[in-house]
Each structure stands twice: as C-alpha cells, then as structure tokens.
PDB file of N, CA and C in Angstrom:
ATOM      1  N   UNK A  86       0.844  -1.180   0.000  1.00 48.00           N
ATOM      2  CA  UNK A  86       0.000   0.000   0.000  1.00 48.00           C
ATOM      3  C   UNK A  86       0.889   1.242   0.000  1.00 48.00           C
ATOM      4  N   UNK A  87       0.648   1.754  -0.939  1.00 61.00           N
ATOM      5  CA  UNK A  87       1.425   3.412  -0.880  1.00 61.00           C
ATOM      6  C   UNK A  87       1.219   4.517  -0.294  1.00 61.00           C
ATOM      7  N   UNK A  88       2.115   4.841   0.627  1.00 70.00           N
ATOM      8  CA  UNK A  88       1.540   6.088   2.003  1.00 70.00           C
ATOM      9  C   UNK A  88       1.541   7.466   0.958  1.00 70.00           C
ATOM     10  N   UNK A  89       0.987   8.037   1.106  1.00 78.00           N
ATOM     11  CA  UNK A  89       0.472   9.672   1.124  1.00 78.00           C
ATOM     12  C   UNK A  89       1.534  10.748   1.362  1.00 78.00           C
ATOM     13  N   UNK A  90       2.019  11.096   0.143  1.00 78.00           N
ATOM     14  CA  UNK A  90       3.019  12.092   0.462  1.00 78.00           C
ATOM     15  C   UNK A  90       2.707  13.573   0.280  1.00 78.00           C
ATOM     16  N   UNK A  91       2.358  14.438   1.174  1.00 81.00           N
ATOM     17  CA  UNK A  91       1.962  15.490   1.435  1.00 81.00           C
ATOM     18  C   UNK A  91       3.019  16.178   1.183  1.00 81.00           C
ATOM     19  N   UNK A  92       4.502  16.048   1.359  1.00 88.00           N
ATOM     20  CA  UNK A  92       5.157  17.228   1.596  1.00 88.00           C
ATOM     21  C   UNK A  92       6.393  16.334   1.882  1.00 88.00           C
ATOM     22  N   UNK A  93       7.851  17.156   1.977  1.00 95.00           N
ATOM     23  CA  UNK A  93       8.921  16.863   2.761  1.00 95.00           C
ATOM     24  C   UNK A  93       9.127  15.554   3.863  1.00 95.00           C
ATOM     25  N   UNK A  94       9.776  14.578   3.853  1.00 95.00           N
ATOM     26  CA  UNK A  94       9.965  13.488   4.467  1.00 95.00           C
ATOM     27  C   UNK A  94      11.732  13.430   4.870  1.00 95.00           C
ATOM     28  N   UNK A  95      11.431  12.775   6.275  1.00 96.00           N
ATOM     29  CA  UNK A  95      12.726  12.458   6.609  1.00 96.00           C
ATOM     30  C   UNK A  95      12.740  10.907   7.949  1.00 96.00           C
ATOM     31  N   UNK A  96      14.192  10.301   7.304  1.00 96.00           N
ATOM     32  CA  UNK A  96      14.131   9.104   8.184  1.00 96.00           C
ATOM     33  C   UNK A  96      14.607   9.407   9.729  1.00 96.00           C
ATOM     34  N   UNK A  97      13.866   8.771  10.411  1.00 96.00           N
ATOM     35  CA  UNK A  97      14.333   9.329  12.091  1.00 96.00           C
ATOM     36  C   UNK A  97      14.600   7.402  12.672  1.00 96.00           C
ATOM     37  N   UNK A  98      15.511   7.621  13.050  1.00 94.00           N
ATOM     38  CA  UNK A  98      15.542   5.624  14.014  1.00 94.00           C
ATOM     39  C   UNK A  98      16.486   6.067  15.395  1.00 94.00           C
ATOM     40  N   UNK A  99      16.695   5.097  15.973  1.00 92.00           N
ATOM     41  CA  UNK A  99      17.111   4.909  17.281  1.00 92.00           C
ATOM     42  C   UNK A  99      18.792   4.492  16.872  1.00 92.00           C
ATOM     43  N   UNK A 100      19.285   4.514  17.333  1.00 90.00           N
ATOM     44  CA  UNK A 100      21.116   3.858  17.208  1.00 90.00           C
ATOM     45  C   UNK A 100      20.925   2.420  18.326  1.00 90.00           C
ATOM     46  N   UNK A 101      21.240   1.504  17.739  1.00 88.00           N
ATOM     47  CA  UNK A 101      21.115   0.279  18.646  1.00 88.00           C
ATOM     48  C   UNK A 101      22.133   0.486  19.743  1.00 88.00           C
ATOM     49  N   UNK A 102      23.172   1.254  19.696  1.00 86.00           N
ATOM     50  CA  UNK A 102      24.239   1.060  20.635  1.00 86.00           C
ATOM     51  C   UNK A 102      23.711   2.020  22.116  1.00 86.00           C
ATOM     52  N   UNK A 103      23.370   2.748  21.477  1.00 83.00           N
ATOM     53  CA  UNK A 103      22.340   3.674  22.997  1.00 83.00           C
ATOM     54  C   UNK A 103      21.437   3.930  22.852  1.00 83.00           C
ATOM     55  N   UNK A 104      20.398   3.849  22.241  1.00 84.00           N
ATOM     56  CA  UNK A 104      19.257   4.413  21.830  1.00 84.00           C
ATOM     57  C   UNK A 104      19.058   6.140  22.014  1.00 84.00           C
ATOM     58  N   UNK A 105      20.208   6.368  21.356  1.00 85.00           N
ATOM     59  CA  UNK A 105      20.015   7.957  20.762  1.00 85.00           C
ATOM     60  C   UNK A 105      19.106   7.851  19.143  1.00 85.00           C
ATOM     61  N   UNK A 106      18.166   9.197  19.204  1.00 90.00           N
ATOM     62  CA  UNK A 106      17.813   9.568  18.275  1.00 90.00           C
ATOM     63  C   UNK A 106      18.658  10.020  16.991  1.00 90.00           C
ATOM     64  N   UNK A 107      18.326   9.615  15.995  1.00 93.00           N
ATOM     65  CA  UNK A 107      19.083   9.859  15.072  1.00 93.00           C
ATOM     66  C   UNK A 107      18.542  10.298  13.837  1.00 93.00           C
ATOM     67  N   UNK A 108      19.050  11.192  12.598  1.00 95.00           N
ATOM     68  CA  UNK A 108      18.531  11.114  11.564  1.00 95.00           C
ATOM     69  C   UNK A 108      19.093  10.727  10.284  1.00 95.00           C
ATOM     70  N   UNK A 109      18.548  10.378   9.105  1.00 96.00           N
ATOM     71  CA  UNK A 109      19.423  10.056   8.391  1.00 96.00           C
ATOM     72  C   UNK A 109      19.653  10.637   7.197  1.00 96.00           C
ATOM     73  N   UNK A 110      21.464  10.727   6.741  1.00 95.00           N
ATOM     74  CA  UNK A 110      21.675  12.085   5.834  1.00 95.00           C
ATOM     75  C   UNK A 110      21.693  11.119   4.522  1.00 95.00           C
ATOM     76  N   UNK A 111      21.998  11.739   3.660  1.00 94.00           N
ATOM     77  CA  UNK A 111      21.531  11.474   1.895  1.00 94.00           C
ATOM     78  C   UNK A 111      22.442  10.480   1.852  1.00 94.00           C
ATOM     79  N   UNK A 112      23.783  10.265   2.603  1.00 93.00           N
ATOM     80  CA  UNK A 112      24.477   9.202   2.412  1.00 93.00           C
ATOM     81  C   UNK A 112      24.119   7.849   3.068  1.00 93.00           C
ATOM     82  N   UNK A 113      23.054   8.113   3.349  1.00 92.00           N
ATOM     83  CA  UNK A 113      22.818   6.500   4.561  1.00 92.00           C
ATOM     84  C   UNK A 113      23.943   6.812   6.028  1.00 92.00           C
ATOM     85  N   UNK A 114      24.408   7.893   5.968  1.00 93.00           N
ATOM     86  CA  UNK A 114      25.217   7.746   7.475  1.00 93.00           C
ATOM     87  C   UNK A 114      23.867   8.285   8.685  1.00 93.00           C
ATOM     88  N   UNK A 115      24.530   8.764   9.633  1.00 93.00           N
ATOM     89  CA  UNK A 115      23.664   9.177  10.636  1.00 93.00           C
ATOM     90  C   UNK A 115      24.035  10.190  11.433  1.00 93.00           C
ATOM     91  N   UNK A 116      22.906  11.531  12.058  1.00 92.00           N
ATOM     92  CA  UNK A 116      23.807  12.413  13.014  1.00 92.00           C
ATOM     93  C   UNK A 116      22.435  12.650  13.587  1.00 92.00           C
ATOM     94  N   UNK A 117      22.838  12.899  14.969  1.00 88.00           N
ATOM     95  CA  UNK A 117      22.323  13.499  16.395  1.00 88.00           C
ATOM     96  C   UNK A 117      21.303  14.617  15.805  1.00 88.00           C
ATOM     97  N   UNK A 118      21.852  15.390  14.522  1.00 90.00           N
ATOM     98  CA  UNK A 118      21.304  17.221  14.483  1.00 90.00           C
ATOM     99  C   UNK A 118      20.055  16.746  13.027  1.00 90.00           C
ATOM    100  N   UNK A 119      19.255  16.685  13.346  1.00 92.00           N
ATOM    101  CA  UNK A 119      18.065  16.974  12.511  1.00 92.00           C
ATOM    102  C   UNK A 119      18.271  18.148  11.250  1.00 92.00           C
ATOM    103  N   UNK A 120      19.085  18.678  11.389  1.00 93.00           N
ATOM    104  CA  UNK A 120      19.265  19.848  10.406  1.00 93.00           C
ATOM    105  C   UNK A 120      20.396  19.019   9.110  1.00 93.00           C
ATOM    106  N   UNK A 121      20.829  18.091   9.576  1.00 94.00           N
ATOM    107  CA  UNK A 121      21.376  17.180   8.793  1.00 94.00           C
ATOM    108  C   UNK A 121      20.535  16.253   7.893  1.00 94.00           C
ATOM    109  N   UNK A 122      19.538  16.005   8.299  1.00 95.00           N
ATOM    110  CA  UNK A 122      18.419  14.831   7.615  1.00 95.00           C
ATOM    111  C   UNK A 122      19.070  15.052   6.096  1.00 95.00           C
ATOM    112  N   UNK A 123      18.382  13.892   5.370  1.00 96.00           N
ATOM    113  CA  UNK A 123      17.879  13.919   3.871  1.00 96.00           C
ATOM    114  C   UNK A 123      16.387  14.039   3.839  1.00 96.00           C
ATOM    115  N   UNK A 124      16.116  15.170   2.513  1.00 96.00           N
ATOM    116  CA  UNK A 124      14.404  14.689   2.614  1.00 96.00           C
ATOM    117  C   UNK A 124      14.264  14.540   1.326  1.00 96.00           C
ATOM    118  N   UNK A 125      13.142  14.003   1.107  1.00 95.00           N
ATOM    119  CA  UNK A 125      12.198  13.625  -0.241  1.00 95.00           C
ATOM    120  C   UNK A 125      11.039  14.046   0.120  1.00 95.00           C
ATOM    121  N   UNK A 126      10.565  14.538  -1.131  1.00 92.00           N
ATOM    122  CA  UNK A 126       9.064  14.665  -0.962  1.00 92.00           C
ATOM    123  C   UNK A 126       8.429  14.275  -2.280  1.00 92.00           C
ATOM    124  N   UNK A 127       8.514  12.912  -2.760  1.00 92.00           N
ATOM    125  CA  UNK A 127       7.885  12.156  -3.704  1.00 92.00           C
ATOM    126  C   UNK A 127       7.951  10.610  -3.051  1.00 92.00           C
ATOM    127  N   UNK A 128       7.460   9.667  -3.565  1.00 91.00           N
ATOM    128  CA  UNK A 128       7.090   8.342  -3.330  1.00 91.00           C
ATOM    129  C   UNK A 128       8.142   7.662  -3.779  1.00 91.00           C
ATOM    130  N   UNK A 129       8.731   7.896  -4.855  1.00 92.00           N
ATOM    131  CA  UNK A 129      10.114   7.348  -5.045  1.00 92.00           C
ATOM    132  C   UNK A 129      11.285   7.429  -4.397  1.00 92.00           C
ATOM    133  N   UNK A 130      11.508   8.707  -3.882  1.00 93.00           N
ATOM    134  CA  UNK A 130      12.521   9.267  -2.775  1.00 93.00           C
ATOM    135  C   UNK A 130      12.601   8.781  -1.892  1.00 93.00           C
ATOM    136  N   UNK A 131      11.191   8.719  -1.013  1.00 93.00           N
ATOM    137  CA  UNK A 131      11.003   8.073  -0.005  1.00 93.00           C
ATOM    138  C   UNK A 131      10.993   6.917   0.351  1.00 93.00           C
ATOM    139  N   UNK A 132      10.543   6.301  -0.725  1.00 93.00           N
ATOM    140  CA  UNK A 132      11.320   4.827  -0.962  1.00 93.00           C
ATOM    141  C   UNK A 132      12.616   4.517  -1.252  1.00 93.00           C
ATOM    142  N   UNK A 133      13.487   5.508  -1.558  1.00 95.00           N
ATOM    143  CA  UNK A 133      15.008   5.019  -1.310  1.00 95.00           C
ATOM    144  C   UNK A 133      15.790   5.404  -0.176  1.00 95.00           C
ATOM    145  N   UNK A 134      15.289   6.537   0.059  1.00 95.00           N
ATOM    146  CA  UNK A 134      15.769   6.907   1.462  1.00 95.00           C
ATOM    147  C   UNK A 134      15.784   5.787   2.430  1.00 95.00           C
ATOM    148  N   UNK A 135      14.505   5.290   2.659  1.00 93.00           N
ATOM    149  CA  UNK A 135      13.697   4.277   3.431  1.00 93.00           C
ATOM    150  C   UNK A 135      14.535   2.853   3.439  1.00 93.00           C
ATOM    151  N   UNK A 136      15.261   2.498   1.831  1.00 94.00           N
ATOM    152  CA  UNK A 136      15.874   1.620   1.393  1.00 94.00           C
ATOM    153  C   UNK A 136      17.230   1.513   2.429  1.00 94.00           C
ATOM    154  N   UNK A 137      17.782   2.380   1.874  1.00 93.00           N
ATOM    155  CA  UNK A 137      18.862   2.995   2.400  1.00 93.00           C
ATOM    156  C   UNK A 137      19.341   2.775   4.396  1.00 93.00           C
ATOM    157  N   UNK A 138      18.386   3.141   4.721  1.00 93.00           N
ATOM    158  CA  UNK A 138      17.572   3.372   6.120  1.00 93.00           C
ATOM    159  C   UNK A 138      17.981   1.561   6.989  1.00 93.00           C
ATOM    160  N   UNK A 139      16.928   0.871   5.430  1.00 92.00           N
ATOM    161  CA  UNK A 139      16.507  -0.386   5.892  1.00 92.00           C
ATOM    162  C   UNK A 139      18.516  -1.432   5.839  1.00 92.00           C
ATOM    163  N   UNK A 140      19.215  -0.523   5.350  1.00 90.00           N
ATOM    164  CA  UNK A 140      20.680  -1.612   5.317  1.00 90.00           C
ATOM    165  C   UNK A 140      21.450  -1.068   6.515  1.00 90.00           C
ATOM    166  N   UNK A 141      21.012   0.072   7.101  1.00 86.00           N
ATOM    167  CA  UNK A 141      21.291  -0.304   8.583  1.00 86.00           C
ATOM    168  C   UNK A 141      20.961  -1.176   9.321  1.00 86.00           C
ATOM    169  N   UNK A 142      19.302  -1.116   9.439  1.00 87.00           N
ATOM    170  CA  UNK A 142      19.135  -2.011  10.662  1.00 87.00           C
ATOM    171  C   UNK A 142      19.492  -3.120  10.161  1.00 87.00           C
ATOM    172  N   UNK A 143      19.919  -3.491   8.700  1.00 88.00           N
ATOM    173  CA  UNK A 143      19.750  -4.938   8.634  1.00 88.00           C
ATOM    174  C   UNK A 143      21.365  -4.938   9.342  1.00 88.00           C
ATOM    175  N   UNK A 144      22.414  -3.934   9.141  1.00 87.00           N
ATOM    176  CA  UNK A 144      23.634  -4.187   9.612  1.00 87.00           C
ATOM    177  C   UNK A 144      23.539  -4.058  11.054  1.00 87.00           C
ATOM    178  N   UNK A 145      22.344  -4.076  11.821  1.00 86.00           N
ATOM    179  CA  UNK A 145      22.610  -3.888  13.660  1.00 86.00           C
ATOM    180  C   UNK A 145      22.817  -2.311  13.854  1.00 86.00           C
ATOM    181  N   UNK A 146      22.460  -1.246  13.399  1.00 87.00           N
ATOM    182  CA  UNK A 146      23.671  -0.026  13.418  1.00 87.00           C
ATOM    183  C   UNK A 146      22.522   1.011  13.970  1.00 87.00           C
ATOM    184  N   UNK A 147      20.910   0.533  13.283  1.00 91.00           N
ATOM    185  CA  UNK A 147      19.886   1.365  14.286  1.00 91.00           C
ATOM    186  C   UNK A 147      18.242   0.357  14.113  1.00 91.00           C
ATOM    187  N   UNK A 148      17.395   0.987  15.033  1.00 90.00           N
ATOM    188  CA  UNK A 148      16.644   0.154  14.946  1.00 90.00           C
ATOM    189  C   UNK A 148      14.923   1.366  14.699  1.00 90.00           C
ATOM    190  N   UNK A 149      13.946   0.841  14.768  1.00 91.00           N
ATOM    191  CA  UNK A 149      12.964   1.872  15.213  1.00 91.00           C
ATOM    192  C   UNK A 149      13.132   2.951  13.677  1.00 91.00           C
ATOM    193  N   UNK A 150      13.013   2.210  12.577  1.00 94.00           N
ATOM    194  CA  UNK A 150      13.247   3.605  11.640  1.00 94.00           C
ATOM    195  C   UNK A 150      11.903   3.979  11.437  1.00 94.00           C
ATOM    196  N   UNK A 151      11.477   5.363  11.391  1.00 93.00           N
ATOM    197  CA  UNK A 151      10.425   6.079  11.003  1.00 93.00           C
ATOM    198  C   UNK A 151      10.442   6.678   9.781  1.00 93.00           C
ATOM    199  N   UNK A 152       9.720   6.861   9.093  1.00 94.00           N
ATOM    200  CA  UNK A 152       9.291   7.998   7.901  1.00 94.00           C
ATOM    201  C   UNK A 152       8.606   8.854   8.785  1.00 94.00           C
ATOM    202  N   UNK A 153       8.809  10.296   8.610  1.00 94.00           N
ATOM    203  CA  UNK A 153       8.363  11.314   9.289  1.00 94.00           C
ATOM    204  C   UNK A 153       8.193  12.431   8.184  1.00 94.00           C
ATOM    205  N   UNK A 154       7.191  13.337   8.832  1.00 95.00           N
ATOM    206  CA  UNK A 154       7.055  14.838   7.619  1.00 95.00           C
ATOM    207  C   UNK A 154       8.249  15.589   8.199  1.00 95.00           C
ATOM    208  N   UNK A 155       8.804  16.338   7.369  1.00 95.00           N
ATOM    209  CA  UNK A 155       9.452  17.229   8.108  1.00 95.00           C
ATOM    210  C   UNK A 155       9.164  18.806   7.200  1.00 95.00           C
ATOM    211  N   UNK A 156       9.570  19.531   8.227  1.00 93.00           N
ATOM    212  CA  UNK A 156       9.328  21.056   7.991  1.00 93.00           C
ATOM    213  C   UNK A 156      10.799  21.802   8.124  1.00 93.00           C
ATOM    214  N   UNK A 157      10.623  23.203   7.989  1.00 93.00           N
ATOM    215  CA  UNK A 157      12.069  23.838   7.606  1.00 93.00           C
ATOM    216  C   UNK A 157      12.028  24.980   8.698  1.00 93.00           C
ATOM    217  N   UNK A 158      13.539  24.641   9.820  1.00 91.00           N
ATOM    218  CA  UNK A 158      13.718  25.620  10.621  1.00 91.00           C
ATOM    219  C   UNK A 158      15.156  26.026  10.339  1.00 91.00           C
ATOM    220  N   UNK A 159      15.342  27.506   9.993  1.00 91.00           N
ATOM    221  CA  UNK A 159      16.241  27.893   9.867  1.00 91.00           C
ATOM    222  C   UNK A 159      16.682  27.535   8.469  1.00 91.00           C
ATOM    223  N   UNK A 160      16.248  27.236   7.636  1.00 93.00           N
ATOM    224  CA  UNK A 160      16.497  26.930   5.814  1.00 93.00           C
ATOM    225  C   UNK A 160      17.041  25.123   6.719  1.00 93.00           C
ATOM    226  N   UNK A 161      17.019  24.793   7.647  1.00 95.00           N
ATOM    227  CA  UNK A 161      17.250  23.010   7.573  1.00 95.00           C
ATOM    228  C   UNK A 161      16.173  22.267   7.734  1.00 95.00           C
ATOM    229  N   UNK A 162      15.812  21.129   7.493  1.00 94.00           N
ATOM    230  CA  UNK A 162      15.113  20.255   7.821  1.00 94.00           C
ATOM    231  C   UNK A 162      14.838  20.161   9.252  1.00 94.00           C
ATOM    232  N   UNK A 163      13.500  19.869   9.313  1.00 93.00           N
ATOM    233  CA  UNK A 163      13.329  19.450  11.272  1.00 93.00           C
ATOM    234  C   UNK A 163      11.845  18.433  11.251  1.00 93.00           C
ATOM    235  N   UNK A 164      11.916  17.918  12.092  1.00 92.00           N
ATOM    236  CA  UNK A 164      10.873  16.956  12.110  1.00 92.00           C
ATOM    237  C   UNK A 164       9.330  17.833  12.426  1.00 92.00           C
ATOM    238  N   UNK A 165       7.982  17.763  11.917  1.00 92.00           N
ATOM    239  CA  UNK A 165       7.221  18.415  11.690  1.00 92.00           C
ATOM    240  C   UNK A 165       6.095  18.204  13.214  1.00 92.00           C
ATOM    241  N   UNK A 166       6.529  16.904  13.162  1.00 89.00           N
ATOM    242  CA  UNK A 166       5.474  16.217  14.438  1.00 89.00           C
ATOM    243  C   UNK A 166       6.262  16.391  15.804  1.00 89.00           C
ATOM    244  N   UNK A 167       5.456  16.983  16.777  1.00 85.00           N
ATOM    245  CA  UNK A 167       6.521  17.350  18.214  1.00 85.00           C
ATOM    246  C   UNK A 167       6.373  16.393  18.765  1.00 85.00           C
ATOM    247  N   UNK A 168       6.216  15.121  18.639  1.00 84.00           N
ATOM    248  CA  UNK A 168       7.123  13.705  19.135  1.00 84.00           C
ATOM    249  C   UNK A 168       8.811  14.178  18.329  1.00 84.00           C
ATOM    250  N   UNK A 169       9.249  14.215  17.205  1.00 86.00           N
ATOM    251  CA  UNK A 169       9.843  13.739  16.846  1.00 86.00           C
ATOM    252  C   UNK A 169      10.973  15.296  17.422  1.00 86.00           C
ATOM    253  N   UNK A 170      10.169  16.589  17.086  1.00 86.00           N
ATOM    254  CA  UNK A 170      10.776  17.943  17.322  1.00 86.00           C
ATOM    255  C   UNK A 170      11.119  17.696  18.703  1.00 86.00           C
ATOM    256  N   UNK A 171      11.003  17.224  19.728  1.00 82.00           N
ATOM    257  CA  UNK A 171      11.297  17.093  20.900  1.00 82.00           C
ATOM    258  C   UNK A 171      12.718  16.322  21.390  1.00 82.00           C
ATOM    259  N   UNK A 172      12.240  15.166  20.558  1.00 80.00           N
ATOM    260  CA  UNK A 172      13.299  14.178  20.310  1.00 80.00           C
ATOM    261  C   UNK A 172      14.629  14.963  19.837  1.00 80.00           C
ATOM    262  N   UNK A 173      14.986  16.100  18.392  1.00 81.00           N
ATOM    263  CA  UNK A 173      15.635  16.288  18.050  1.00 81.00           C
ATOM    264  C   UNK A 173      16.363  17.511  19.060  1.00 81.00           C
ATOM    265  N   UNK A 174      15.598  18.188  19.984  1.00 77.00           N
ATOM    266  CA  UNK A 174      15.856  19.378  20.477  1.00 77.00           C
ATOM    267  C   UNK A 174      16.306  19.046  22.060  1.00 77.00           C
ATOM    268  N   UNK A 175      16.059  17.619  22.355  1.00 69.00           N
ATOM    269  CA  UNK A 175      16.831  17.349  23.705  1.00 69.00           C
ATOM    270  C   UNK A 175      15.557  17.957  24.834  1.00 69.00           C
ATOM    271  N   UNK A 176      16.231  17.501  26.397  1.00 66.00           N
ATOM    272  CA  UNK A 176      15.883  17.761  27.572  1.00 66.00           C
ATOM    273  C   UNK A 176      14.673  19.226  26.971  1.00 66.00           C
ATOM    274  N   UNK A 177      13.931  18.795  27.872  1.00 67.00           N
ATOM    275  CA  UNK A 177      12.714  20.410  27.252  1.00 67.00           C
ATOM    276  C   UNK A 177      12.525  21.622  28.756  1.00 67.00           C
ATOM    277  N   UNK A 178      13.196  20.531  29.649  1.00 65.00           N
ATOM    278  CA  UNK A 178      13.730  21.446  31.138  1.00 65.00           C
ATOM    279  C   UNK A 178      15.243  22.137  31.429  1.00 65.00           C
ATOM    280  N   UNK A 179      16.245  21.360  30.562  1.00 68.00           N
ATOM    281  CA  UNK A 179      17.581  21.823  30.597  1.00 68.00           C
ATOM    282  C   UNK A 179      18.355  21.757  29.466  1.00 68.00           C
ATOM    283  N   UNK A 180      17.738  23.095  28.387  1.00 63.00           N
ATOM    284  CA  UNK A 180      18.426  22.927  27.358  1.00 63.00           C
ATOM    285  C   UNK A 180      19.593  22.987  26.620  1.00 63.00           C
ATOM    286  N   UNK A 181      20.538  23.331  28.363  1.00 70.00           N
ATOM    287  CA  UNK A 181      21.925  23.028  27.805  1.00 70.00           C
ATOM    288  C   UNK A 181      22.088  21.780  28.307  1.00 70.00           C
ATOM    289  N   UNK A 182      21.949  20.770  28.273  1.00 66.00           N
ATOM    290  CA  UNK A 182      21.856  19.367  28.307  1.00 66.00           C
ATOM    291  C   UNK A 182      21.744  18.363  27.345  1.00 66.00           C
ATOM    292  N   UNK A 183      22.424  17.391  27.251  1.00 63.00           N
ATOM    293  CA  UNK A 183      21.728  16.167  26.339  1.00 63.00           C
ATOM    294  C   UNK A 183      23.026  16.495  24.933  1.00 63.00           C
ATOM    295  N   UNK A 184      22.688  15.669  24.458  1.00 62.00           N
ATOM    296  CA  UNK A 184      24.043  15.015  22.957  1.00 62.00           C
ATOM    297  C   UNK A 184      23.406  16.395  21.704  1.00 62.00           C
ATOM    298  N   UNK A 185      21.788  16.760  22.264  1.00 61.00           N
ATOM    299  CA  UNK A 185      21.548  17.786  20.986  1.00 61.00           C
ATOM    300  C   UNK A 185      22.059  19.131  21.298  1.00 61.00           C
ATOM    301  N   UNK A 186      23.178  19.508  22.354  1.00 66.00           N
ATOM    302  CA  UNK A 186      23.482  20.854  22.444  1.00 66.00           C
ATOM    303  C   UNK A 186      24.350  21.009  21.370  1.00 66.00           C
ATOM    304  N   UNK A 187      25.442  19.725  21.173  1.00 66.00           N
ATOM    305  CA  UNK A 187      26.701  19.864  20.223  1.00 66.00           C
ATOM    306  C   UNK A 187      27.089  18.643  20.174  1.00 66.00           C
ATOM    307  N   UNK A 188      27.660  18.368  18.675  1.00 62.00           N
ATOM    308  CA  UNK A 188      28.186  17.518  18.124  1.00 62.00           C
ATOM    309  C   UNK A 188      28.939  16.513  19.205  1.00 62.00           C
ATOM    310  N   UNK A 189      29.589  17.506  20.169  1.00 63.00           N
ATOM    311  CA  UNK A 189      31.328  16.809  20.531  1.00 63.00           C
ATOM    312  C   UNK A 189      30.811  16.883  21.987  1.00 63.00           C
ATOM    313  N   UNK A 190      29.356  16.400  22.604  1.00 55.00           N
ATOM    314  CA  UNK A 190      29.091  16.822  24.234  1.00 55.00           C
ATOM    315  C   UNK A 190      29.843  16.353  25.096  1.00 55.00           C
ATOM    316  N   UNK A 191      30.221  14.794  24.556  1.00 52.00           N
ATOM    317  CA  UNK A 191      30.717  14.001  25.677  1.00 52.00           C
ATOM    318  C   UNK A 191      32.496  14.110  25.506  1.00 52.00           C
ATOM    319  N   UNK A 192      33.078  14.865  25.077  1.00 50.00           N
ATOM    320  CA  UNK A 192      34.558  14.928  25.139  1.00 50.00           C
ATOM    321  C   UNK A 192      34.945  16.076  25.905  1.00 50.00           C
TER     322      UNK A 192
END
C-alpha cells in the first residue's frame, strides 16, 4: 500500500548502541542534528531513502526507523510532528543538556 506524500519526508531511528535519536543524511550515514536529515518529498525518494535506512538495521547499526514529515527551521530540515521535534531538540527542562546541544558533548 502506498503512504500519502503530502510534503517533505525524513528518516528518524534509534542507534542500537544507545538508543540515541538519530537522523538520516543522503548518504545512509547518521547524526544526532536533525538539520542534517535527507528529505524527499515524492514516493520514489522516499522509498530510497527508506531503502537505504533499511541496510542499517539490517547491519545492527539502528533500529525503530520512522518515515516522518518534516518542515524547515532555519532553511534546515526538522521533524514536523513534536514527538519527533522534541526528540531532536533534547531535555525540554535543561536545554543546555543532552548530545543535541553539540556535536562533541561528551569529550
């Protein structure tokens, strides 16, 4: 069955090694910052993205992948649904906290 593409899409999954949120960039890699995503906004796109997506988990590397809408903050990509905007923006009580302040938190 073919989902409904309204607009802008981006893959969001979990990292099996900690279950950090993650998104995924045009190369099939992965980063913490949502402003990194890849998006599509056709049925074909989204099906390769998705593809792409799917040879992680098959490699163990994340799990939990989503198709999500995404919307544009700051000219980047961001997840549209505030499950996912929450997820990308960290602690919502201490927002200098958490792996989404900066790239390099834990060094």
């Amino acid at each position: 069955m073919a989902r409904k593409i309204t607009g802008p899409q981006m893959i969001v999954a979990n990292l099996l090694l900690d279950g950090r949120v993650v998104f995924m960039r045009a190369d099939g890699s992965w980063s913490a910052l949502a402003g990194d995503a890849a998006t599509a906004a056709d049925e074909a796109g989204v099906e390769a993205l998705e593809a792409l997506a799917q040879k992680s988990a098959a490699s163990n590397h994340v799990l939990s992948i989503e198709v999500v809408e995404a919307t544009e903050r700051d000219g980047k990509p961001f997840p549209a649904h505030m499950k996912f905007a929450m997820q990308a923006t960290g602690p919502s009580v201490r927002t200098d906290l958490g792996y989404q302040v900066s790239p390099d938190w834990e060094r």
